[in-house]
Coordinates of C-alpha atoms in Angstrom, one line a residue:
Chain O
X1158 CA 26.4 34.4 -4.8
X1159 CA 28.5 32.6 -7.4
X1160 CA 31.5 33.2 -5.1
X1161 CA 29.8 31.8 -2.0
X1162 CA 28.5 28.7 -3.9
X1163 CA 31.9 27.9 -5.2
X1164 CA 33.7 28.2 -1.9
X1165 CA 36.4 25.5 -2.2
X1166 CA 36.9 25.2 1.5
X1167 CA 33.3 24.3 2.1
X1168 CA 33.1 21.9 -0.8
X1169 CA 36.1 20.0 0.4
X1170 CA 34.7 19.9 4.0
X1171 CA 31.4 18.5 2.7
X1172 CA 32.5 16.1 0.1
X1173 CA 35.8 14.8 1.5
X1174 CA 34.6 12.7 4.5
X1175 CA 32.2 10.7 2.3
X1176 CA 34.6 10.4 -0.6
X1177 CA 37.4 9.2 1.7
X1178 CA 35.2 6.5 3.1
X1179 CA 34.2 5.1 -0.3
X1180 CA 37.7 5.4 -1.7
X1181 CA 39.2 3.8 1.4
X1182 CA 36.7 1.1 1.9
X1183 CA 35.5 0.3 -1.6
X1184 CA 37.9 1.5 -4.3
X1185 CA 41.3 0.9 -2.6
X1186 CA 40.2 -2.6 -1.6
X1187 CA 39.3 -3.4 -5.2
X1188 CA 42.8 -2.5 -6.3
X1189 CA 44.2 -4.5 -3.4
X1190 CA 42.1 -7.5 -4.4
X1191 CA 43.5 -7.3 -7.9
X1192 CA 47.0 -7.1 -6.4
X1193 CA 46.5 -9.9 -3.8
X1194 CA 45.3 -12.1 -6.7
X1195 CA 48.8 -12.1 -8.0
X1196 CA 50.2 -13.4 -4.7
X1197 CA 50.6 -16.6 -2.9
X1198 CA 49.4 -15.6 0.6
X1199 CA 47.9 -17.3 3.6
X1200 CA 46.5 -14.1 5.0
X1201 CA 49.0 -14.0 7.9
X1202 CA 52.6 -14.6 6.6
X1203 CA 54.5 -12.8 3.9
X1204 CA 53.1 -12.4 0.4
X1205 CA 54.9 -14.1 -2.5
X1206 CA 54.5 -12.7 -6.0
X1207 CA 53.5 -15.5 -8.4
X1208 CA 52.1 -13.5 -11.3
X1209 CA 49.0 -14.9 -13.0
X1210 CA 49.5 -18.4 -11.3
X1211 CA 46.2 -18.0 -9.3
X1212 CA 44.3 -17.1 -12.4
X1213 CA 45.8 -20.1 -14.3
X1214 CA 44.7 -22.3 -11.4
X1215 CA 41.2 -20.6 -11.5
X1216 CA 40.8 -21.4 -15.2
X1217 CA 41.6 -25.1 -14.6
X1218 CA 39.6 -25.3 -11.4
X1219 CA 36.6 -27.5 -12.1
X1220 CA 35.0 -26.7 -8.8
X1221 CA 35.2 -23.0 -9.6
X1222 CA 33.5 -23.4 -12.9
X1223 CA 30.8 -25.5 -11.2
X1224 CA 30.2 -22.7 -8.7
X1225 CA 30.1 -20.2 -11.7
X1226 CA 27.5 -22.5 -13.3
X1227 CA 25.4 -22.5 -10.2
X1228 CA 25.6 -18.7 -10.0
X1229 CA 24.6 -18.6 -13.7
X1230 CA 21.6 -20.9 -13.1
X1231 CA 20.4 -18.7 -10.2
X1232 CA 20.8 -15.7 -12.5
X1233 CA 18.7 -17.3 -15.2
X1234 CA 16.0 -18.4 -12.6
X1235 CA 16.0 -14.8 -11.2
X1236 CA 15.6 -13.3 -14.6
X1237 CA 12.8 -15.7 -15.5
X1238 CA 11.0 -15.0 -12.3
X1239 CA 10.7 -11.4 -13.4
X1240 CA 8.0 -12.6 -15.8
X1241 CA 5.9 -13.8 -12.9
X1242 CA 6.5 -10.6 -11.0
X1243 CA 5.6 -8.5 -14.0
X1244 CA 2.3 -10.5 -14.6
X1245 CA 1.3 -10.0 -10.9
X1246 CA 2.2 -6.3 -11.1
X1247 CA 0.0 -5.9 -14.3
X1248 CA -2.9 -7.5 -12.4
X1249 CA -2.2 -5.4 -9.4
X1250 CA -1.9 -2.1 -11.3
X1251 CA -5.3 -2.7 -13.0
X1252 CA -8.2 -1.3 -11.2
X1253 CA -7.8 -3.6 -8.1
X1254 CA -9.2 -2.5 -4.8
X1255 CA -6.6 -3.0 -2.1
X1256 CA -3.7 -3.0 -4.5
X1257 CA -1.7 -0.9 -2.0
X1258 CA -2.4 -3.5 0.7
X1259 CA -1.3 -6.4 -1.5
X1260 CA 1.9 -4.9 -2.6
X1261 CA 2.9 -4.0 1.0
X1262 CA 2.1 -7.6 2.1
X1263 CA 4.3 -8.9 -0.7
X1264 CA 7.1 -6.7 0.3
X1265 CA 7.5 -8.0 3.9
X1266 CA 9.9 -10.9 3.2
X1267 CA 12.3 -8.6 1.4
X1268 CA 12.7 -6.6 4.6
X1269 CA 13.9 -9.5 6.6
X1270 CA 17.6 -10.6 7.1
X1271 CA 18.7 -13.3 4.7
X1272 CA 20.0 -15.1 7.7
X1273 CA 16.6 -15.2 9.3
X1274 CA 15.0 -16.2 6.0
X1275 CA 17.5 -19.0 5.7
X1276 CA 16.8 -20.3 9.2
X1277 CA 13.1 -20.1 8.6
X1278 CA 13.3 -22.0 5.3
X1279 CA 15.5 -24.6 6.9
X1280 CA 12.5 -25.3 9.1
X1281 CA 10.0 -25.2 6.2
X1282 CA 12.1 -27.8 4.4
X1283 CA 12.5 -29.9 7.6
X1284 CA 11.9 -33.6 6.6
X1285 CA 9.4 -34.4 9.2
X1286 CA 8.1 -31.3 10.9
X1287 CA 8.4 -28.7 8.2
X1288 CA 5.2 -27.3 6.6
X1289 CA 6.3 -28.3 3.0
X1290 CA 6.4 -32.0 3.6
X1291 CA 3.4 -31.9 5.9
X1292 CA 1.4 -30.2 3.1
X1293 CA 2.7 -32.6 0.5
X1294 CA 1.8 -35.5 2.9
X1295 CA -1.8 -34.3 3.1
X1296 CA -2.0 -34.4 -0.7
X1297 CA -0.8 -38.0 -0.5
X1298 CA 2.9 -37.5 -1.4
X1299 CA 4.4 -40.0 1.0
X1300 CA 7.9 -39.9 -0.3
X1301 CA 8.9 -36.3 -0.8
X1302 CA 12.5 -35.5 -1.9
X1303 CA 15.0 -34.6 0.7
X1304 CA 15.1 -31.0 -0.5
X1305 CA 18.4 -29.7 0.8
X1306 CA 20.3 -32.9 1.0
X1307 CA 19.7 -34.0 -2.6
X1308 CA 22.5 -32.5 -4.9
X1309 CA 20.1 -32.6 -7.8
X1310 CA 17.4 -30.6 -6.1
X1311 CA 19.2 -28.4 -3.7
X1312 CA 19.8 -25.4 -6.0
X1313 CA 16.1 -25.3 -6.9
X1314 CA 15.2 -25.6 -3.2
X1315 CA 17.4 -22.7 -2.5
X1316 CA 15.8 -20.6 -5.2
X1317 CA 12.3 -20.8 -3.7
X1318 CA 13.2 -18.6 -0.7
X1319 CA 15.0 -16.3 -3.1
X1320 CA 11.8 -16.0 -5.2
X1321 CA 9.9 -15.4 -2.0
X1322 CA 12.3 -12.8 -0.7
X1323 CA 12.5 -10.6 -3.8
X1324 CA 8.9 -10.9 -5.1
X1325 CA 7.7 -7.8 -3.3
X1326 CA 10.8 -5.8 -4.4
X1327 CA 10.3 -6.3 -8.1
X1328 CA 6.5 -6.0 -7.9
X1329 CA 6.9 -2.7 -6.2
X1330 CA 9.1 -1.4 -8.9
X1331 CA 6.9 -2.6 -11.7
X1332 CA 3.8 -1.4 -10.0
X1333 CA 5.2 2.1 -9.6
X1334 CA 6.3 2.1 -13.3
X1335 CA 2.9 0.8 -14.5
X1336 CA 1.0 3.5 -12.5
X1337 CA 3.1 6.1 -14.2
X1338 CA 1.6 5.2 -17.6
X1339 CA -1.0 7.9 -18.4
X1340 CA -4.5 6.5 -18.1
X1341 CA -5.5 8.2 -21.4
X1342 CA -3.2 5.9 -23.4
X1343 CA -4.8 2.8 -22.0
X1344 CA -8.3 4.3 -22.4
X1345 CA -7.7 5.1 -26.0
X1346 CA -6.5 1.5 -26.7
X1347 CA -9.6 0.2 -24.9
X1348 CA -11.9 2.3 -27.1
X1349 CA -10.1 1.0 -30.1
X1350 CA -11.2 -2.4 -29.0
X1351 CA -7.9 -3.8 -27.6
X1352 CA -8.3 -6.6 -25.1
X1353 CA -6.7 -6.4 -21.6
X1354 CA -4.1 -8.9 -22.8
X1355 CA -3.3 -6.8 -25.9
X1356 CA -3.0 -3.7 -23.8
X1357 CA -0.6 -5.3 -21.4
X1358 CA 1.6 -6.8 -24.2
X1359 CA 1.5 -4.0 -26.8
X1360 CA 1.2 -0.9 -24.6
X1361 CA 2.1 -1.4 -21.0
X1362 CA 5.2 -3.6 -21.3
X1363 CA 6.8 -1.6 -24.1
X1364 CA 6.2 1.6 -22.1
X1365 CA 8.0 0.4 -19.0
X1366 CA 10.8 -1.4 -21.0
X1367 CA 13.5 0.8 -19.4
X1368 CA 12.4 -0.2 -16.0
X1369 CA 12.3 -3.8 -17.0
X1370 CA 15.9 -3.6 -18.3
X1371 CA 17.1 -2.1 -15.0
X1372 CA 15.4 -5.0 -13.1
X1373 CA 17.1 -7.6 -15.4
X1374 CA 20.4 -6.1 -14.4
X1375 CA 19.5 -6.0 -10.8
X1376 CA 18.3 -9.6 -10.8
X1377 CA 21.2 -11.0 -12.7
X1378 CA 23.9 -9.1 -10.9
X1379 CA 22.2 -9.6 -7.6
X1380 CA 22.1 -13.4 -8.1
X1381 CA 25.9 -13.4 -8.9
X1382 CA 26.4 -12.0 -5.4
X1383 CA 24.2 -14.4 -3.4
X1384 CA 25.9 -15.4 -0.3
X1385 CA 24.1 -15.1 3.1
X1386 CA 21.2 -17.4 2.3
X1387 CA 23.3 -20.2 0.9
X1388 CA 26.0 -19.8 3.5
X1389 CA 23.4 -20.4 6.2
X1390 CA 21.1 -22.9 4.5
X1391 CA 23.6 -25.4 3.0
X1392 CA 27.0 -23.8 3.3
X1393 CA 27.5 -24.8 -0.3
X1394 CA 26.6 -28.4 0.3
X1395 CA 25.8 -31.2 -0.1
X1396 CA 29.2 -31.8 -1.5
X1397 CA 29.4 -28.5 -3.3
X1398 CA 26.1 -28.9 -5.1
X1399 CA 24.9 -25.4 -4.0
X1400 CA 28.3 -23.6 -3.8
X1401 CA 28.2 -20.3 -5.7
X1402 CA 31.1 -17.9 -6.6
X1403 CA 30.8 -15.7 -3.5
X1404 CA 30.6 -18.6 -1.1
X1405 CA 33.5 -20.4 -2.8
X1406 CA 35.7 -17.3 -2.4
X1407 CA 34.7 -17.0 1.2
X1408 CA 35.6 -20.7 1.9
X1409 CA 38.9 -20.5 0.0
X1410 CA 40.0 -17.4 1.9
X1411 CA 38.5 -17.6 5.4
X1412 CA 38.5 -21.3 5.8
X1413 CA 41.2 -22.6 3.5
X1414 CA 43.5 -19.6 4.3
X1415 CA 44.3 -19.2 0.7
X1416 CA 43.9 -15.4 0.5
X1417 CA 45.7 -15.1 -2.8
X1418 CA 43.4 -17.5 -4.5
X1419 CA 40.4 -16.1 -2.8
X1420 CA 41.4 -12.6 -4.0
X1421 CA 41.7 -13.9 -7.5
X1422 CA 38.1 -15.2 -7.3
X1423 CA 37.0 -12.0 -5.7
X1424 CA 38.5 -10.0 -8.5
X1425 CA 37.0 -12.3 -11.1
X1426 CA 33.6 -11.9 -9.5
X1427 CA 33.9 -8.1 -9.7
X1428 CA 34.9 -8.2 -13.4
X1429 CA 31.9 -10.6 -14.1
X1430 CA 29.5 -8.2 -12.4
X1431 CA 30.7 -5.2 -14.3
X1432 CA 30.8 -7.0 -17.6
X1433 CA 27.4 -8.5 -17.1
X1434 CA 25.9 -5.1 -16.2
X1435 CA 27.5 -3.6 -19.3
X1436 CA 26.5 -6.5 -21.5
X1437 CA 22.8 -6.5 -20.5
X1438 CA 22.6 -2.7 -20.9
X1439 CA 24.1 -3.0 -24.3
X1440 CA 22.0 -5.9 -25.4
X1441 CA 18.8 -4.3 -24.3
X1442 CA 19.7 -0.8 -25.3
X1443 CA 16.6 1.1 -26.4
X1444 CA 16.7 2.1 -30.1
X1445 CA 14.8 5.2 -29.2
X1446 CA 13.7 6.8 -25.9
X1447 CA 10.0 6.4 -25.2
X1448 CA 8.3 9.5 -24.2
X1449 CA 4.7 10.1 -23.5
Chain F
X1228 CA -24.6 -13.8 -10.9
X1229 CA -23.6 -16.9 -12.7
X1230 CA -27.0 -17.8 -13.9
X1231 CA -27.4 -14.3 -15.3
X1232 CA -24.2 -14.8 -17.3
X1233 CA -25.5 -18.2 -18.6
X1234 CA -28.7 -16.7 -19.7
X1235 CA -27.0 -14.0 -21.8
X1236 CA -24.6 -16.3 -23.6
X1237 CA -26.9 -17.9 -26.1
X1238 CA -28.3 -14.5 -27.2
X1239 CA -24.8 -13.3 -28.2
X1240 CA -24.1 -13.9 -31.8
X1241 CA -20.9 -15.5 -33.0
X1242 CA -19.6 -12.3 -34.4
X1243 CA -19.9 -10.6 -31.0
X1244 CA -18.4 -13.4 -29.1
X1245 CA -15.9 -11.1 -27.5
X1246 CA -18.7 -9.1 -26.0
X1247 CA -19.3 -11.9 -23.6
X1248 CA -16.1 -11.0 -21.9
X1249 CA -17.1 -7.4 -21.5
X1250 CA -20.4 -8.4 -20.0
X1251 CA -20.5 -7.0 -16.4
X1252 CA -21.1 -10.4 -14.8
X1253 CA -18.2 -11.9 -16.8
X1254 CA -16.0 -9.0 -15.8
X1255 CA -16.9 -9.5 -12.2
X1256 CA -16.0 -13.2 -12.5
X1257 CA -12.6 -12.6 -14.0
X1258 CA -11.9 -9.9 -11.5
X1259 CA -12.8 -12.5 -8.9
X1260 CA -10.2 -14.9 -10.3
X1261 CA -7.6 -12.1 -10.2
X1262 CA -8.4 -11.4 -6.6
X1263 CA -8.0 -15.1 -5.8
X1264 CA -4.6 -15.1 -7.5
X1265 CA -3.4 -12.0 -5.6
X1266 CA -4.7 -13.5 -2.4
X1267 CA -2.8 -16.8 -3.0
X1268 CA 0.4 -14.8 -3.6
X1269 CA -0.3 -12.9 -0.4
X1270 CA -0.7 -16.1 1.6
X1271 CA 2.5 -17.5 0.1
X1272 CA 4.4 -14.3 1.2
X1273 CA 3.0 -14.0 4.6
X1274 CA 2.3 -17.6 5.8
X1275 CA 5.9 -18.6 6.5
X1276 CA 6.2 -15.7 8.9
X1277 CA 2.9 -16.6 10.6
X1278 CA 4.1 -20.2 10.9
X1279 CA 7.4 -19.0 12.5
X1280 CA 5.3 -17.0 15.1
X1281 CA 3.2 -20.2 15.8
X1282 CA 6.2 -22.5 16.4
X1283 CA 8.0 -19.8 18.5
X1284 CA 5.2 -20.3 21.0
X1285 CA 5.3 -24.1 21.1
X1286 CA 7.4 -26.6 23.1
X1287 CA 9.1 -29.5 21.4
X1288 CA 6.3 -31.9 22.3
X1289 CA 3.8 -29.8 20.4
X1290 CA 6.3 -29.3 17.5
X1291 CA 7.0 -33.0 17.1
X1292 CA 3.7 -34.6 17.9
X1293 CA 1.2 -32.2 16.5
X1294 CA 0.5 -30.8 13.0
X1295 CA 2.8 -27.9 12.1
X1296 CA -0.3 -25.9 11.3
X1297 CA -1.8 -26.3 14.7
X1298 CA -2.3 -23.2 16.9
X1299 CA -0.4 -23.5 20.2
X1300 CA -3.1 -24.3 22.8
X1301 CA -1.0 -22.9 25.7
X1302 CA 1.4 -20.3 24.2
X1303 CA 4.9 -20.7 25.6
X1304 CA 5.9 -17.0 25.9
X1305 CA 8.6 -18.3 28.2
X1306 CA 10.5 -19.3 25.0
X1307 CA 11.1 -15.6 24.5
X1308 CA 12.2 -15.0 28.1
X1309 CA 14.5 -18.0 27.9
X1310 CA 16.4 -17.0 24.8
X1311 CA 16.5 -13.3 25.9
X1312 CA 18.3 -14.2 29.1
X1313 CA 20.3 -17.3 28.1
X1314 CA 22.7 -17.2 25.2
X1315 CA 23.6 -13.5 24.7
X1316 CA 20.6 -12.6 22.6
X1317 CA 20.0 -9.4 24.6
X1318 CA 23.7 -8.5 24.0
X1319 CA 23.4 -9.2 20.3
X1320 CA 20.2 -7.2 20.1
X1321 CA 21.9 -4.2 21.9
X1322 CA 24.9 -4.4 19.5
X1323 CA 22.6 -4.5 16.5
X1324 CA 20.8 -1.4 17.8
X1325 CA 24.0 0.5 18.5
X1326 CA 25.7 -0.3 15.1
X1327 CA 22.6 0.3 13.2
X1328 CA 21.9 3.7 14.8
X1329 CA 25.5 4.9 14.7
X1330 CA 25.9 3.9 11.0
X1331 CA 22.5 5.4 10.0
X1332 CA 23.3 8.8 11.6
X1333 CA 26.8 8.9 10.1
X1334 CA 25.6 7.8 6.7
X1335 CA 22.6 10.2 6.5
X1336 CA 24.7 13.2 7.6
X1337 CA 27.6 12.5 5.3
X1338 CA 25.3 11.7 2.3
X1339 CA 23.4 14.9 2.9
X1340 CA 26.6 16.9 2.9
X1341 CA 27.8 15.3 -0.3
X1342 CA 24.4 15.8 -2.0
X1343 CA 24.3 19.4 -0.8
X1344 CA 27.7 20.1 -2.3
X1345 CA 26.8 18.3 -5.6
X1346 CA 23.4 19.9 -6.2
X1347 CA 23.8 23.3 -4.6
X1348 CA 27.4 24.3 -5.1
X1349 CA 29.4 25.0 -8.3
X1350 CA 32.6 23.0 -8.8
X1351 CA 34.3 21.4 -11.7
X1352 CA 34.7 17.9 -10.3
X1353 CA 31.2 17.5 -9.0
X1354 CA 30.1 15.1 -11.8
X1355 CA 33.2 13.0 -11.2
X1356 CA 32.5 12.8 -7.5
X1357 CA 28.9 11.8 -8.1
X1358 CA 30.1 9.2 -10.6
X1359 CA 32.4 7.6 -8.0
X1360 CA 29.6 7.3 -5.6
X1361 CA 27.2 5.9 -8.2
X1362 CA 29.7 3.3 -9.5
X1363 CA 30.1 2.2 -5.9
X1364 CA 26.5 0.8 -6.2
X1365 CA 27.8 -1.9 -8.6
X1366 CA 30.7 -3.2 -6.6
X1367 CA 30.1 -6.6 -5.0
X1368 CA 30.9 -6.6 -1.3
X1369 CA 32.8 -9.9 -1.6
X1370 CA 35.4 -8.3 -3.9
X1371 CA 36.4 -6.0 -1.1
X1372 CA 36.2 -8.4 1.8
X1373 CA 39.8 -9.8 1.9
X1374 CA 41.6 -6.5 1.7
X1375 CA 39.1 -4.9 4.2
X1376 CA 39.8 -7.8 6.6
X1377 CA 43.6 -7.5 6.2
X1378 CA 43.6 -3.7 6.5
X1379 CA 41.4 -3.8 9.6
X1380 CA 43.7 -6.5 11.0
X1381 CA 46.8 -4.3 10.3
X1382 CA 45.3 -1.2 12.0
X1383 CA 43.9 -3.2 14.9
X1384 CA 40.3 -2.6 14.0
X1385 CA 39.4 -6.2 13.6
X1386 CA 37.0 -7.4 16.3
X1387 CA 36.2 -3.7 16.9
X1388 CA 32.7 -2.3 16.3
X1389 CA 34.2 0.6 14.4
X1390 CA 35.2 -1.7 11.5
X1391 CA 31.6 -2.7 11.1
X1392 CA 30.1 0.8 11.5
X1393 CA 32.6 2.3 9.0
X1394 CA 31.9 -0.5 6.5
X1395 CA 28.1 -0.1 6.8
X1396 CA 28.5 3.7 6.2
X1397 CA 30.8 3.4 3.2
X1398 CA 28.7 0.8 1.4
X1399 CA 25.4 2.6 2.1
X1400 CA 26.6 6.0 1.1
X1401 CA 25.9 5.4 -2.7
X1402 CA 22.3 4.3 -2.3
X1403 CA 21.6 7.0 0.3
X1404 CA 23.0 9.7 -2.0
X1405 CA 20.9 8.2 -4.8
X1406 CA 17.7 8.5 -2.6
X1407 CA 18.6 12.1 -1.5
X1408 CA 19.5 13.3 -5.0
X1409 CA 16.1 13.2 -6.5
X1410 CA 14.6 15.1 -3.7
X1411 CA 17.4 17.8 -3.6
X1412 CA 17.0 18.3 -7.4
X1413 CA 13.3 18.8 -7.2
X1414 CA 13.5 21.1 -4.2
X1415 CA 13.3 24.8 -5.1
X1416 CA 16.6 26.6 -4.3
X1417 CA 14.9 30.0 -3.6
X1418 CA 15.0 29.7 0.1
X1419 CA 18.6 28.8 0.2
X1420 CA 19.6 31.4 -2.3
X1421 CA 17.7 34.1 -0.4
X1422 CA 19.7 33.1 2.7
X1423 CA 22.9 33.4 0.8
X1424 CA 21.8 36.9 -0.3
X1425 CA 21.1 37.7 3.4
X1426 CA 24.7 36.8 4.1
X1427 CA 24.1 33.6 6.0
X1428 CA 27.1 31.2 6.0
X1429 CA 26.8 27.9 4.1
X1430 CA 27.2 25.9 7.2
X1431 CA 24.3 27.7 8.7
X1432 CA 22.2 27.3 5.6
X1433 CA 22.9 23.6 5.4
X1434 CA 22.1 22.8 9.1
X1435 CA 19.3 25.4 9.6
X1436 CA 17.6 25.3 6.2
X1437 CA 18.5 22.4 4.0
X1438 CA 18.5 19.6 6.5
X1439 CA 15.1 20.6 8.0
X1440 CA 13.6 21.1 4.5
X1441 CA 14.9 17.6 3.4
X1442 CA 13.7 15.9 6.5
X1443 CA 11.0 13.8 4.7
X1444 CA 13.6 12.2 2.4
X1445 CA 16.1 11.9 5.3
X1446 CA 13.4 9.8 7.1
X1447 CA 13.1 7.6 4.0
X1448 CA 16.8 7.2 3.6
X1449 CA 17.2 6.5 7.3
X1450 CA 14.6 3.7 7.4
X1451 CA 16.2 2.0 4.3
X1452 CA 19.6 2.3 5.9
X1453 CA 18.2 0.9 9.1
X1454 CA 16.8 -2.2 7.3
X1455 CA 20.1 -2.8 5.5
X1456 CA 22.3 -2.4 8.6
X1457 CA 20.0 -4.5 10.8
X1458 CA 20.1 -7.4 8.3
X1459 CA 23.8 -7.2 7.4
X1460 CA 25.7 -10.4 7.9
X1461 CA 28.9 -10.8 6.1
X1462 CA 30.9 -7.9 7.6
X1463 CA 30.1 -8.8 11.1
X1464 CA 30.7 -12.5 10.4
X1465 CA 34.1 -11.7 9.0
X1466 CA 35.4 -8.8 11.1
X1467 CA 34.0 -9.7 14.6
X1468 CA 35.1 -12.7 16.5
X1469 CA 34.1 -11.9 20.1
X1470 CA 30.6 -12.7 21.3
X1471 CA 30.4 -9.4 23.0
X1472 CA 30.5 -7.5 19.7
X1473 CA 28.4 -9.7 17.5
X1474 CA 25.0 -8.6 16.1
X1475 CA 21.8 -10.5 15.9
X1476 CA 22.3 -11.9 12.4
X1477 CA 25.6 -13.5 13.3
X1478 CA 24.7 -14.2 16.9
X1479 CA 21.6 -16.2 16.1
X1480 CA 23.7 -18.4 13.8
X1481 CA 25.8 -19.5 16.8
X1482 CA 22.8 -19.7 19.1
X1483 CA 20.8 -21.8 16.8
X1484 CA 23.8 -24.0 16.3
X1485 CA 23.6 -24.8 20.0
X1486 CA 19.9 -25.3 20.1
X1487 CA 19.3 -27.2 16.9
X1488 CA 16.5 -29.3 18.3
X1489 CA 14.7 -26.7 20.4
X1490 CA 12.3 -25.3 17.8
X1491 CA 10.6 -23.0 20.3
X1492 CA 13.9 -21.3 21.2
X1493 CA 14.9 -21.0 17.5
X1494 CA 11.5 -19.5 16.6
X1495 CA 11.6 -17.1 19.5
X1496 CA 15.1 -16.0 18.5
X1497 CA 14.2 -15.4 14.9
X1498 CA 11.0 -13.5 15.9
X1499 CA 13.1 -11.3 18.2
X1500 CA 15.5 -10.6 15.4
X1501 CA 12.8 -9.7 12.8
X1502 CA 10.4 -7.9 15.2
X1503 CA 12.0 -4.4 15.0
X1504 CA 11.8 -4.6 11.2
X1505 CA 8.2 -5.7 11.3
X1506 CA 7.3 -2.9 13.7
X1507 CA 9.1 -0.3 11.5
X1508 CA 7.2 -1.6 8.6
X1509 CA 3.9 -1.4 10.4
X1510 CA 4.5 2.2 11.3
X1511 CA 6.5 3.4 8.2
X1512 CA 5.4 1.2 5.3
X1513 CA 4.8 4.2 3.0
X1514 CA 8.3 5.6 3.6
X1515 CA 9.8 2.1 3.1
X1516 CA 8.0 1.6 -0.2
X1517 CA 9.1 5.1 -1.3
X1518 CA 12.7 4.5 -0.3
X1519 CA 13.0 1.2 -2.1
X1520 CA 11.4 2.6 -5.2
X1521 CA 13.7 5.7 -5.3
X1522 CA 16.8 3.8 -4.4
X1523 CA 16.5 1.1 -7.1
X1524 CA 15.4 2.4 -10.5
X1525 CA 16.7 5.8 -11.3
X1526 CA 19.6 4.5 -13.4

């Protein structure tokens, strides 16, 4: 049996197609991105090697740092929203009838295309016929802000659909983790006189800390990659107030035809994603594994 | 219920103040508040979609002159018929179906083969191969976009459905393998090992035994893939320029650009684009929940 199960021919036949695809379409392009980042290139003509020139420009590019700051803000908002999701999940995972129904309802926005979500929220934010301003009007707010046209507000306005879209995803993850906690542990704490609040804070949250860490990574790295929603809702506007790293890269390369500079941004984005993933894991590394 | 709670409170001594909260009536009241909170969240999550459905059935007169919350008195189903026949929506829809189905089948088969080789066969580099697939989960699509575009241009695959299908497959392989992996590892190997003993070939074992035995997780992986592919935007937006090859996500962008003031048409277009996902959710919600959970936190 050993011999059959280590048949090199079969292993190659089974692994190679998938491996070639991810090497060809994910890993080789990353190396190319790093390489193109050293070029002056309009995407059509010849590439001209200019060394680290694009990266020097990048470091001095105020607009790039503004987009990085926007991405950073969205990452912070996303991480903070995890607290809300966690609280809802703790409520949901208590003895709630219909918990399954609720978490499924919450999940629906997450299944829709970001493009459709963006179009829908453009309508929700519509100055005269959207539901938001109509609702505010009925509460007596006659002069609501122009949500997506005001550079000071636009990033917050864009974050609301993001909050809406991902709520069900994180609640689902937390709910599953909370349901995995043995009931006996919680029962024991209850008998000892712990309040529901204490049980949540001192028992439930520490026990699912590993899952919480993973969700922090997912939320932060995910928000560094936001593109579709912003591209459709504001296209980075007004005047760059909602431009993020991914959309800036896209605009530089596919509209400005500066593929060399776009590649430098793309590579920078990759490095940031990997570093942030590593950093969060390091910072939140468990001192000891929790086992029940 | 409330009066009952009030009557009890004075009789509780100061030392036992906390006992008030464990009084059944009090517990019922706080549970009630929790339900109200959960229900508000549910309304926040679901209402925008209901509202979309409402305005997809209105004409502009109703949209601009009546409350956005009003129910359309005379539902304009013709909005759907109009966008379906005008403006390529049926073509985009068909393309979305074809790309989604092709990529799902390709991804699930390739991922199953890889997972089979990694969990069932013995080879030195299996951990390295698995590592390559798993690291792929962390790579942002945008960091690969420019080289993919230039490579597809060089080999004449730009503006060709194949570029989209191959990209979907490559970028979904990692998460699909991740979903399959847990199931394969938990699945007893006895049946497969017995077949090896009986002298069956590995190909036969994979196609006749392993694939059928893993069909529940294949269904889960397939539905997750379907959702991802159906909703994908940036690959199609970058690689495809002809209208005849565009998918719904990109197509509705153009279409809505032309119809910026016709809310009914926009609503109907968006409803058509999300309907397959909503239907899949209605029928397969358990599988979707399971797939999202197993594809996200096993790290």
